[in-house]
Short mmCIF file of C-alpha atoms in Angstrom, two decimals:
data_model
loop_
_atom_site.label_atom_id
_atom_site.label_comp_id
_atom_site.label_asym_id
_atom_site.label_seq_id
_atom_site.Cartn_x
_atom_site.Cartn_y
_atom_site.Cartn_z
CA MET A 5 -18.36 36.23 4.99
CA LYS A 6 -18.66 33.70 8.05
CA HIS A 7 -15.68 32.49 9.80
CA VAL A 8 -16.21 28.77 10.82
CA SER A 9 -14.80 27.25 13.85
CA ARG A 10 -13.67 23.50 14.30
CA GLY A 11 -17.13 21.74 14.58
CA GLY A 12 -19.25 24.70 13.04
CA ARG A 13 -21.83 23.78 10.55
CA LEU A 14 -23.77 25.99 7.87
CA PRO A 15 -26.27 25.16 4.86
CA LEU A 16 -24.76 25.51 1.35
CA ALA A 17 -28.18 26.10 -0.57
CA PRO A 18 -28.51 29.89 0.42
CA HIS A 19 -24.93 30.46 -1.14
CA ALA A 20 -25.09 27.93 -4.02
CA PRO A 21 -28.64 27.52 -4.83
CA ASP A 22 -27.67 25.40 -8.06
CA GLY A 23 -25.33 23.21 -6.11
CA GLU A 24 -22.28 24.61 -7.74
CA LEU A 25 -19.28 26.18 -5.55
CA GLN A 26 -15.76 25.90 -5.03
CA VAL A 27 -13.62 24.96 -2.12
CA GLY A 28 -10.29 26.75 -1.94
CA LEU A 29 -7.35 25.25 0.14
CA THR A 30 -4.03 26.49 1.47
CA MET A 31 -1.36 25.09 3.88
CA ARG A 32 1.48 27.76 4.12
CA GLY A 33 4.81 26.24 5.63
CA LEU A 34 3.87 22.77 4.25
CA ASP A 35 4.08 21.05 0.86
CA ALA A 36 0.55 19.51 1.05
CA ASP A 37 -1.12 17.21 -1.18
CA PHE A 38 -5.05 17.86 -1.31
CA ALA A 39 -7.52 15.02 -2.03
CA CYS A 40 -11.46 14.75 -1.88
CA PHE A 41 -13.26 11.50 -1.24
CA ALA A 42 -16.93 11.03 -2.01
CA LEU A 43 -18.26 8.55 0.45
CA ASP A 44 -21.63 6.68 0.83
CA ALA A 45 -23.70 6.48 4.01
CA GLN A 46 -21.32 4.01 5.60
CA GLY A 47 -18.38 6.62 5.26
CA LYS A 48 -16.52 4.50 2.61
CA LEU A 49 -15.48 5.57 -0.75
CA ILE A 50 -18.18 4.77 -3.25
CA ASP A 51 -15.84 4.19 -6.00
CA ASP A 52 -12.01 4.35 -6.28
CA ARG A 53 -12.62 6.80 -9.35
CA TYR A 54 -14.31 9.00 -6.78
CA MET A 55 -11.09 9.79 -4.89
CA THR A 56 -10.08 13.04 -6.64
CA PHE A 57 -6.23 14.18 -6.52
CA PHE A 58 -3.39 15.19 -8.19
CA ASN A 59 -3.02 11.95 -10.53
CA GLN A 60 -7.06 11.86 -10.54
CA PRO A 61 -7.97 15.31 -11.01
CA ALA A 62 -11.79 14.54 -11.65
CA THR A 63 -14.53 12.24 -10.86
CA PRO A 64 -16.17 10.60 -14.13
CA CYS A 65 -19.56 12.44 -13.54
CA GLY A 66 -17.69 15.65 -13.56
CA GLY A 67 -19.10 16.52 -10.02
CA ILE A 68 -15.75 17.31 -8.46
CA ALA A 69 -12.80 18.67 -10.22
CA LEU A 70 -9.06 19.60 -8.93
CA GLY A 71 -8.06 23.25 -9.57
CA ALA A 72 -6.95 26.55 -8.28
CA VAL A 73 -9.53 28.61 -6.55
CA GLY A 74 -8.88 32.51 -6.71
CA PRO A 75 -5.74 32.98 -4.97
CA ASP A 76 -5.58 29.47 -3.70
CA ARG A 77 -3.24 27.42 -5.84
CA ASP A 78 -5.23 24.39 -4.74
CA GLY A 79 -8.81 23.54 -4.40
CA PHE A 80 -11.83 21.95 -5.81
CA ALA A 81 -14.89 22.93 -8.02
CA VAL A 82 -17.89 20.80 -6.89
CA ARG A 83 -21.27 20.33 -8.76
CA LEU A 84 -23.23 18.85 -6.37
CA GLY A 85 -26.32 17.92 -8.68
CA ARG A 86 -23.83 15.85 -11.00
CA LEU A 87 -22.80 13.41 -8.09
CA PRO A 88 -24.25 9.87 -7.88
CA ALA A 89 -27.22 9.57 -5.22
CA ALA A 90 -25.12 7.33 -3.46
CA VAL A 91 -22.65 10.03 -2.24
CA GLU A 92 -23.74 10.99 1.32
CA ARG A 93 -20.45 13.17 2.25
CA ILE A 94 -17.67 14.77 0.39
CA VAL A 95 -14.48 15.00 2.58
CA PHE A 96 -11.70 17.49 1.76
CA THR A 97 -8.18 16.29 3.03
CA ALA A 98 -4.55 17.43 2.87
CA ALA A 99 -1.53 14.97 3.51
CA ILE A 100 2.43 15.57 3.77
CA GLU A 101 5.07 13.13 3.25
CA GLY A 102 7.73 14.86 5.48
CA GLY A 103 7.46 16.77 8.73
CA THR A 104 4.28 17.20 10.53
CA MET A 105 0.97 19.11 10.58
CA ALA A 106 2.21 20.87 13.70
CA GLN A 107 4.76 22.80 11.39
CA LEU A 108 1.73 24.60 9.63
CA ALA A 109 2.24 28.27 9.54
CA ALA A 110 -1.35 28.96 8.41
CA GLY A 111 -3.95 27.23 6.42
CA HIS A 112 -7.42 27.71 5.52
CA LEU A 113 -10.53 26.09 3.77
CA ARG A 114 -12.56 28.53 1.76
CA LEU A 115 -16.08 28.26 0.34
CA VAL A 116 -16.67 30.38 -2.71
CA GLY A 117 -20.25 30.73 -4.45
CA HIS A 118 -21.16 32.76 -7.51
CA ASP A 119 -21.38 35.73 -5.37
CA GLY A 120 -17.79 35.23 -3.98
CA GLU A 121 -16.55 33.89 -0.64
CA PHE A 122 -19.11 33.07 1.95
CA ALA A 123 -17.32 30.90 4.60
CA ARG A 124 -13.96 30.42 5.75
CA PHE A 125 -12.41 27.88 8.37
CA ASP A 126 -8.95 28.82 9.43
CA VAL A 127 -6.17 26.31 10.79
CA THR A 128 -2.71 26.48 12.34
CA GLY A 129 -0.15 24.09 13.55
CA GLN A 130 -1.27 24.72 17.14
CA ASP A 131 -4.38 22.67 16.16
CA PHE A 132 -2.33 19.55 15.43
CA ALA A 133 0.59 17.37 16.79
CA ALA A 134 2.39 14.67 14.83
CA GLU A 135 -0.35 14.16 12.40
CA GLN A 136 0.75 13.90 8.61
CA ALA A 137 -2.89 14.00 7.32
CA VAL A 138 -5.94 15.84 7.99
CA MET A 139 -9.70 15.99 7.27
CA LEU A 140 -10.05 19.79 6.95
CA GLY A 141 -13.90 19.79 6.25
CA GLU A 142 -16.89 18.07 4.80
CA PHE A 143 -20.02 18.50 2.78
CA TYR A 144 -22.92 16.21 3.87
CA ARG A 145 -26.60 15.62 3.39
CA ARG A 146 -29.12 16.17 5.86
CA GLU A 147 -32.72 15.87 5.13
CA GLY A 148 -32.16 16.13 1.34
CA GLN A 149 -30.05 19.29 1.61
CA TRP A 150 -26.22 19.71 1.67
CA ARG A 151 -24.35 21.16 4.62
CA PHE A 152 -20.75 22.11 5.44
CA MET A 153 -18.87 21.14 8.77
CA ALA A 154 -15.49 22.10 9.71
CA VAL A 155 -13.76 19.18 10.90
CA ALA A 156 -9.74 19.52 11.44
CA GLN A 157 -9.29 15.77 12.31
CA GLY A 158 -5.73 14.76 12.04
CA PHE A 159 -4.27 11.14 11.12
CA ASN A 160 -0.93 9.94 11.82
CA GLY A 161 -0.29 7.87 8.77
CA GLY A 162 -0.34 10.40 6.19
CA LEU A 163 -2.04 9.78 2.91
CA ALA A 164 -2.18 6.02 3.25
CA ALA A 165 -4.10 6.37 6.53
CA LEU A 166 -6.70 8.39 4.62
CA VAL A 167 -6.87 5.86 1.85
CA ARG A 168 -7.49 3.20 4.57
CA HIS A 169 -9.82 5.11 6.65
CA PHE A 170 -12.01 5.82 3.57
CA GLY A 171 -12.06 2.29 2.29
CA ALA A 172 -10.32 2.45 -0.88
CA THR A 173 -8.81 -0.78 -2.27
CA VAL A 174 -6.48 -1.84 0.48
CA ASP A 175 -5.03 -5.17 1.28
CA GLU A 176 -5.39 -5.08 5.20
CA THR A 177 -3.77 -8.36 5.44
CA ALA A 178 -0.70 -7.16 3.67
CA ALA A 179 -0.52 -4.22 5.77
CA ALA A 180 -0.93 -6.03 8.88
CA ALA A 181 1.84 -8.48 7.78
CA ALA A 182 4.27 -5.54 7.34
CA PRO A 183 7.08 -5.92 10.15
CA PRO A 184 7.91 -2.96 12.20
CA ALA A 185 10.83 -0.99 11.15
CA ALA A 186 14.04 -2.22 12.40
CA PRO A 187 17.77 -1.20 11.55
CA PRO A 188 18.80 -3.45 8.50
CA PRO A 189 21.77 -5.69 8.63
CA PRO A 190 24.81 -5.14 6.71
CA PRO A 191 24.64 -5.82 2.80
CA PRO A 192 26.32 -8.72 1.45
CA PRO A 193 29.38 -7.85 -0.42
CA VAL A 194 28.04 -7.98 -3.96
CA ALA A 195 24.48 -6.71 -3.53
CA PRO A 196 23.42 -3.05 -2.80
CA ALA A 197 23.21 -1.59 0.57
CA ALA A 198 19.92 -1.68 2.66
CA PRO A 199 18.05 1.38 3.00
CA PRO A 200 19.12 4.07 5.56
CA PRO A 201 16.75 5.06 8.41
CA ALA A 202 13.27 6.23 8.04
CA ALA A 203 14.69 10.02 8.27
CA ALA A 204 16.52 9.43 5.29
CA SER A 205 12.99 9.29 3.28
CA VAL A 206 12.54 13.05 4.07
CA ASN A 207 16.15 13.76 2.58
CA LEU A 208 15.14 11.70 -0.53
CA GLU A 209 12.13 13.69 -1.05
CA LYS A 210 14.01 16.88 -1.03
CA ARG A 211 16.46 15.28 -3.31
CA ILE A 212 13.87 14.45 -5.87
CA ARG A 213 12.41 18.07 -5.84
CA GLN A 214 15.98 19.48 -6.38
CA ALA A 215 17.28 16.79 -8.86
CA ALA A 216 14.23 15.48 -10.68
CA PRO A 217 11.28 17.62 -10.05
CA GLN A 218 9.50 16.18 -13.21
CA LEU A 219 9.46 12.78 -11.26
CA VAL A 220 7.49 14.09 -8.41
CA ASP A 221 4.03 13.36 -9.47
CA LEU A 222 5.24 9.82 -10.47
CA VAL A 223 6.49 9.14 -7.19
CA LYS A 224 3.29 10.22 -5.37
CA SER A 225 1.31 8.29 -7.87
CA ALA A 226 3.14 5.24 -7.02
CA GLY A 227 2.77 5.98 -3.44
CA VAL A 228 -1.24 6.09 -3.82
CA SER A 229 -1.07 2.68 -5.31
CA LEU A 230 1.25 1.00 -2.74
CA ALA A 231 -1.09 2.67 0.04
CA LYS A 232 -4.09 0.64 -1.70
CA VAL A 233 -2.41 -2.61 -1.02
CA GLY A 234 -0.97 -1.85 2.23
CA LEU A 235 2.65 -1.51 1.09
CA ASP A 236 3.03 2.12 2.10
CA LYS A 237 5.91 1.40 4.34
CA HIS A 238 7.16 -1.45 2.43
CA ARG A 239 10.80 -1.59 1.42
CA ALA A 240 12.17 -3.31 -1.40
CA LYS A 241 15.18 -3.27 -3.99
CA VAL A 242 13.76 -2.56 -7.60
CA CYS A 243 15.50 -3.91 -10.76
CA LEU A 244 14.67 -3.01 -14.08
CA VAL A 245 15.42 -5.70 -16.90
CA LEU A 246 15.12 -4.47 -20.51
CA ASP A 247 15.30 -6.47 -23.77
CA ILE A 248 17.74 -4.77 -26.11
CA SER A 249 17.11 -7.06 -28.99
CA ALA A 250 16.84 -5.35 -32.41
CA SER A 251 13.10 -5.59 -32.53
CA MET A 252 12.83 -3.10 -29.93
CA GLY A 253 14.50 -0.38 -31.73
CA SER A 254 11.50 2.05 -32.63
CA LEU A 255 10.67 1.89 -28.82
CA TYR A 256 13.88 3.14 -27.87
CA ARG A 257 13.97 5.69 -30.56
CA LYS A 258 10.61 7.14 -29.63
CA GLY A 259 11.66 7.53 -26.25
CA LEU A 260 9.12 5.11 -24.90
CA VAL A 261 11.62 2.93 -22.87
CA GLN A 262 13.14 5.93 -21.39
CA ARG A 263 9.77 7.19 -20.12
CA PHE A 264 8.69 3.69 -18.93
CA ALA A 265 12.15 3.55 -16.94
CA GLU A 266 11.37 6.90 -15.31
CA ARG A 267 8.05 5.33 -13.93
CA ILE A 268 9.78 2.42 -12.75
CA LEU A 269 12.57 4.70 -11.23
CA ALA A 270 9.70 6.47 -9.41
CA LEU A 271 8.64 3.22 -7.98
CA GLY A 272 11.85 2.64 -6.70
CA CYS A 273 11.96 5.86 -4.95
CA ARG A 274 8.89 4.75 -3.03
CA PHE A 275 10.36 1.33 -2.05
CA ASP A 276 13.98 2.33 -1.58
CA ASP A 277 15.41 5.49 -0.05
CA ASP A 278 18.80 5.38 -1.86
CA GLY A 279 16.99 6.95 -5.19
CA GLU A 280 18.51 4.31 -7.60
CA ILE A 281 17.10 1.37 -9.54
CA ASP A 282 19.53 -1.45 -10.68
CA VAL A 283 19.51 -2.08 -14.39
CA PHE A 284 20.20 -5.41 -16.58
CA LEU A 285 20.07 -5.61 -20.27
CA PHE A 286 19.68 -8.62 -22.47
CA GLY A 287 19.90 -9.69 -26.09
CA ASN A 288 22.44 -12.40 -27.18
CA ASN A 289 24.30 -11.29 -24.09
CA VAL A 290 23.60 -9.85 -20.71
CA HIS A 291 24.99 -6.47 -19.53
CA GLN A 292 24.84 -4.54 -16.21
CA PRO A 293 25.07 -0.67 -16.72
CA ALA A 294 25.33 1.83 -13.78
CA PRO A 295 22.40 1.98 -11.81
CA MET A 296 19.54 4.59 -13.11
CA GLY A 297 19.06 7.31 -10.09
CA LEU A 298 18.58 10.88 -9.83
CA GLY A 299 21.94 11.93 -10.90
CA ASN A 300 21.50 10.59 -14.50
CA TRP A 301 17.88 9.70 -15.16
CA SER A 302 17.15 12.40 -17.71
CA ASP A 303 18.88 10.73 -20.63
CA TYR A 304 19.66 7.45 -19.00
CA VAL A 305 18.48 5.10 -21.80
CA ALA A 306 20.06 7.24 -24.38
CA GLN A 307 23.42 7.00 -22.79
CA MET A 308 22.92 3.14 -22.02
CA THR A 309 22.08 2.38 -25.67
CA ARG A 310 24.93 4.23 -27.06
CA ARG A 311 27.39 1.89 -24.63
CA TYR A 312 25.36 -1.32 -25.41
CA PRO A 313 23.87 -1.05 -29.06
CA LEU A 314 20.93 -3.19 -29.79
CA GLU A 315 21.54 -7.01 -30.29
CA GLY A 316 20.17 -10.11 -32.08
CA GLY A 317 18.71 -12.84 -30.07
CA THR A 318 16.52 -12.90 -26.83
CA HIS A 319 17.45 -14.92 -23.99
CA TYR A 320 15.24 -14.61 -20.70
CA GLY A 321 17.20 -17.37 -18.80
CA ALA A 322 20.57 -15.81 -19.16
CA ALA A 323 19.31 -12.33 -17.74
CA MET A 324 17.45 -13.99 -14.93
CA GLU A 325 20.68 -15.96 -13.95
CA ALA A 326 22.75 -12.59 -14.03
CA VAL A 327 20.00 -10.93 -11.81
CA ARG A 328 19.98 -13.84 -9.32
CA GLY A 329 23.81 -13.98 -9.13
CA PHE A 330 24.08 -10.23 -8.55
CA TYR A 331 21.39 -10.28 -5.48
CA PHE A 332 22.20 -13.73 -4.06
CA ALA A 333 25.77 -15.07 -3.60
CA GLU A 334 24.43 -18.67 -3.54
CA ALA A 335 22.75 -18.36 -7.04
CA ARG A 336 26.12 -18.06 -8.34
CA ARG A 337 27.37 -21.36 -6.99
CA GLY A 338 24.85 -23.38 -9.14
CA LYS A 339 21.78 -25.31 -8.20
CA ARG A 340 20.05 -24.15 -4.96
CA THR A 341 19.90 -26.48 -2.27
CA ALA A 342 18.14 -24.56 0.66
CA SER A 343 15.95 -21.30 0.62
CA SER A 344 17.45 -17.96 0.98
CA ARG A 345 16.20 -15.52 3.65
CA GLN A 346 16.89 -11.62 3.61
CA ASP A 347 15.16 -8.59 4.88
CA LEU A 348 15.00 -6.82 1.82
CA PRO A 349 13.15 -8.44 -1.03
CA VAL A 350 13.84 -7.71 -4.74
CA TYR A 351 11.18 -6.63 -6.98
CA VAL A 352 12.09 -7.15 -10.71
CA MET A 353 10.37 -5.21 -13.65
CA PHE A 354 11.24 -7.46 -16.79
CA VAL A 355 10.57 -6.06 -20.14
CA THR A 356 10.66 -7.82 -23.53
CA ASP A 357 8.87 -7.74 -26.90
CA GLY A 358 9.50 -11.35 -28.19
CA ALA A 359 10.10 -14.95 -27.32
CA THR A 360 12.93 -16.33 -25.59
CA HIS A 361 15.66 -18.58 -27.16
CA ASP A 362 16.23 -20.30 -23.71
CA GLU A 363 13.07 -21.59 -22.58
CA ALA A 364 14.41 -24.43 -20.34
CA ALA A 365 16.85 -22.30 -18.66
CA ALA A 366 14.27 -19.49 -18.02
CA GLU A 367 11.99 -22.22 -16.41
CA ARG A 368 15.02 -23.43 -14.25
CA GLN A 369 15.73 -19.93 -13.14
CA LEU A 370 12.25 -19.35 -12.16
CA ARG A 371 11.71 -22.46 -10.40
CA ALA A 372 15.16 -21.85 -8.22
CA SER A 373 14.49 -18.19 -7.68
CA SER A 374 11.04 -19.28 -5.93
CA HIS A 375 13.37 -20.24 -2.86
CA GLU A 376 14.68 -16.51 -2.79
CA PRO A 377 13.06 -13.24 -1.96
CA ILE A 378 12.66 -12.03 -5.45
CA PHE A 379 9.43 -11.29 -7.42
CA TRP A 380 9.50 -11.21 -11.25
CA GLN A 381 6.90 -8.94 -12.88
CA PHE A 382 6.97 -9.61 -16.64
CA MET A 383 5.62 -7.24 -19.26
CA GLY A 384 5.31 -8.29 -22.75
CA ILE A 385 5.18 -5.30 -25.50
CA GLY A 386 2.84 -6.28 -28.29
CA LYS A 387 -0.51 -7.74 -27.30
CA SER A 388 -0.38 -11.45 -26.71
CA ARG A 389 -2.10 -13.70 -29.01
CA LYS A 390 -3.88 -15.38 -26.39
CA GLY A 391 -7.74 -14.56 -26.89
CA LYS A 392 -7.27 -13.18 -30.16
CA GLY A 393 -8.14 -14.76 -33.81
CA GLY A 394 -7.55 -14.20 -37.25
CA PHE A 395 -4.57 -14.84 -39.53
CA LEU A 396 -3.52 -11.08 -39.66
CA SER A 397 -3.64 -10.84 -35.99
CA GLY A 398 -1.36 -13.86 -35.65
CA LEU A 399 1.17 -12.43 -37.82
CA PHE A 400 1.64 -8.87 -36.05
CA ASP A 401 0.94 -9.58 -32.52
CA SER A 402 3.78 -10.91 -30.37
CA ASP A 403 3.83 -14.48 -29.05
CA PHE A 404 4.07 -14.33 -25.39
CA ALA A 405 2.58 -17.96 -24.91
CA PHE A 406 5.79 -18.88 -23.08
CA LEU A 407 5.58 -16.04 -20.73
CA GLU A 408 1.80 -16.98 -19.88
CA LYS A 409 3.14 -20.64 -19.18
CA LEU A 410 5.85 -19.22 -17.06
CA ASP A 411 3.43 -17.33 -14.74
CA ALA A 412 1.64 -20.41 -14.18
CA ILE A 413 4.47 -22.93 -14.10
CA ASP A 414 4.65 -25.55 -11.41
CA GLY A 415 7.66 -26.92 -9.16
CA ARG A 416 7.99 -23.66 -7.28
CA LEU A 417 7.86 -23.06 -3.45
CA ILE A 418 5.58 -20.07 -4.11
CA ASP A 419 4.08 -18.24 -7.00
CA ASN A 420 6.86 -15.71 -7.75
CA ALA A 421 5.71 -14.11 -11.02
CA ASP A 422 3.18 -12.39 -12.83
CA PHE A 423 2.81 -11.52 -16.43
CA PHE A 424 0.67 -8.95 -18.53
CA SER A 425 1.07 -7.51 -22.03
CA VAL A 426 0.67 -4.14 -23.51
CA ALA A 427 0.48 -2.68 -26.88
CA SER A 428 2.87 -0.02 -26.05
CA PRO A 429 4.86 0.80 -22.76
CA ASP A 430 2.68 4.09 -22.53
CA GLU A 431 -0.44 2.21 -23.02
CA HIS A 432 -1.64 2.89 -19.36
CA ALA A 433 -1.81 6.01 -17.37
CA ASP A 434 0.42 6.30 -14.39
CA ALA A 435 -1.93 5.30 -11.78
CA ALA A 436 -3.38 2.38 -13.79
CA LEU A 437 0.20 1.13 -14.36
CA TYR A 438 1.31 1.14 -10.74
CA ASP A 439 -1.88 -0.73 -9.79
CA LEU A 440 -1.27 -3.17 -12.44
CA LEU A 441 2.39 -3.46 -11.04
CA MET A 442 0.86 -4.39 -7.64
CA THR A 443 -1.62 -7.07 -8.91
CA GLU A 444 0.32 -10.00 -7.42
CA TYR A 445 3.20 -8.54 -5.31
CA PRO A 446 1.23 -8.14 -2.20
CA GLY A 447 0.12 -11.66 -2.19
CA TRP A 448 3.74 -12.71 -2.87
CA VAL A 449 5.08 -10.56 -0.03
CA LYS A 450 2.89 -12.43 2.40
CA LEU A 451 3.78 -15.86 1.07
CA ALA A 452 7.38 -15.19 1.22
CA ARG A 453 7.17 -14.14 4.81
CA GLN A 454 5.04 -17.42 5.57
CA GLN A 455 7.88 -19.39 3.84
CA GLY A 456 10.86 -17.64 5.68
CA LEU A 457 12.08 -15.95 2.75
CA LEU A 458 11.72 -12.51 4.30
CA GLY A 459 13.06 -11.46 7.71
#
C-alpha cells in the first residue's frame, strides 16, 4: 500500500484494470457529509444527477454509488467504465455545518481495489484553518487513462461553496443579493421573534440530532436545494397552512399530511434558527394551533386534528387574512395603504385539495399582500384538470383553475405566489420537493428587495 501526500498522484489501471474500485472516507472528530461530483473538462458538474450524496446516493448510470467501504462508514463505489464520456474528473469532498475543519482529529481517503487497499491519503486538522468543506482527492483522465491526485483543498462556505464551485444549478443573482448578516431588530408584539445570532444555528443542529434525529436527512436535503438557488444563508419565517375540510380526511388518516408537515418543518429549520414553524388550519373557520417544532413534531398532526376536527367548507381568503394579520399589524387594520418593510420575510406553504368558496376575498388578500414581505406557495392535492381530457378525468381530478388564475393574477406590486399540484403529498422525493418549493421564491426575494419590502 502506498501513502500519498498532498499533491501526490498515481495511476489507477495497475490496481483496478477493469475500472472498478472503492473510495473509503473517514473524518474523525467531525460530523461530515461526503459528496462526489462528476465534472466535465471545464471542471463543472455535467448534470445535477451526477452529484452523489446522502439524498442522491447513486448516479443514473450506476458509475458512482454512496456506501460503506470496509471499516469506513462512508465512501463510494466507482465503476469508471459506466460513466458518460463527458466525465473528465471525479472529485470526492467532505463538508460540515458546525465548527471548522481545523477540529478534525484524523481523516483519510483510501483507495481499494480487488486485491485490497492500494493507496491512502491522511489528513488532520493541522492541514486546515476555518474551512467547512474540503476537496479530499480526485480521479482525472490523462491521455485516456484514469489517475488519482490527493488534493485537500479547503472551502470556507461548506457544502454551498462546493455546489457553487462545481457549477450546480445556483442562482448567483439571488446569492449576490443576500444582505450581510446583521443583528435583527426587536420583533413586533404579535409576530414571532427574529432568529438569534449565527452561533445559534450550531446549537439548533445539536437539538435536531438529539430531539428529532429522523429529521436530520430532511434538513440536509433542504439545505442542498437552498444552496442551489443561492439561499443557503437566507433567513425567513415559515408558515404551514393546512386545509382541514372533510375531503382531506383520508390524507390525514394515512399519515400523509404528518409526513409532509415534517418536510416543511425541516425547511423551516434551514430558514430559521428557532426550530419551529407556524401553523394555520382552515375549513369553514380558521384556527391557529401551537407552532410545530422539535418538541412536538412526531405526532403533531394527530394531536392537532383531535383538537380541531375536520370541517366542511374551504375558505382560502379567510385563511390568508388570518396569516397576514398575524405577521403584519397593518393588515389587521383593513385595506393596506402603503408597503410594509421587514428584515425577515415569511414563506407560506398553503396546502389544499379543493376549490375555495371565497374567491373574491382570496384575490383581495393576494393583491394586498404583494405589498408585504410574504410569499405564498400553493400546493393543490389531486392533479389539476389543466391539460387533461376525458369525462372521467373531469369527475375525479381536483379543479384548481382558481389557483392557476391566482398564480397569474394582475394588480399586484410584484409576483408573490407560485402554484403546483400533486396527486399525493408524497408524490415527490425529498430533494425534488425542495427544488420545486424553490422554483419562484428566489426571484421573489430579489424583487422584494428591489421594491423595499425586505431590509
